[in-house]
Amino acid sequence: MLYPRSRVRAVQTRYDALVERLRVASQPERPAPDDLAPYLEKVRLHAFKVTDKDVEALKTAGFTEDEIFEHTVSAATAAGLDRLDAGLATLQ
């Protein structure tokens, strides 16, 4: 039998405060230039496939290492937090 979400106690961990701080600090909703979209999608879905060649292509396109780093961290952190949320949701 399925219960309404309001009756199910949310899974809580001792890391909730840290995770919330990470959500805010990583700025996952940060707007990114359109030219970064394919790279950020690769980071979100297939981070293990990102290579130095991908980063070099972005630098050649005019992005600084700092810009690439900041957007990479935002995308990767957002993807990780989405996976964490999905995992915790299965425990409810």
JSON list of C-alpha atoms in Angstrom, two decimals, residues 15-28 77 81:
[
{"chain": "A", "resi": 15, "resn": "TYR", "atom": "CA", "xyz": [25.20, 15.20, 7.29]},
{"chain": "A", "resi": 16, "resn": "ASP", "atom": "CA", "xyz": [22.05, 17.14, 6.39]},
{"chain": "A", "resi": 17, "resn": "ALA", "atom": "CA", "xyz": [23.42, 20.53, 7.49]},
{"chain": "A", "resi": 18, "resn": "LEU", "atom": "CA", "xyz": [26.64, 19.99, 5.54]},
{"chain": "A", "resi": 19, "resn": "VAL", "atom": "CA", "xyz": [24.75, 18.85, 2.45]},
{"chain": "A", "resi": 20, "resn": "GLU", "atom": "CA", "xyz": [22.57, 21.95, 2.61]},
{"chain": "A", "resi": 21, "resn": "ARG", "atom": "CA", "xyz": [25.64, 24.18, 2.85]},
{"chain": "A", "resi": 22, "resn": "LEU", "atom": "CA", "xyz": [27.09, 22.37, -0.17]},
{"chain": "A", "resi": 23, "resn": "ARG", "atom": "CA", "xyz": [23.86, 22.90, -2.12]},
{"chain": "A", "resi": 24, "resn": "VAL", "atom": "CA", "xyz": [24.07, 26.64, -1.52]},
{"chain": "A", "resi": 25, "resn": "ALA", "atom": "CA", "xyz": [27.82, 27.02, -2.03]},
{"chain": "A", "resi": 26, "resn": "SER", "atom": "CA", "xyz": [27.99, 25.05, -5.28]},
{"chain": "A", "resi": 27, "resn": "GLN", "atom": "CA", "xyz": [25.41, 27.29, -6.96]},
{"chain": "A", "resi": 28, "resn": "PRO", "atom": "CA", "xyz": [23.87, 24.46, -9.02]},
{"chain": "A", "resi": 77, "resn": "THR", "atom": "CA", "xyz": [27.94, 18.81, -7.34]},
{"chain": "A", "resi": 81, "resn": "LEU", "atom": "CA", "xyz": [23.23, 15.86, -4.92]}
]
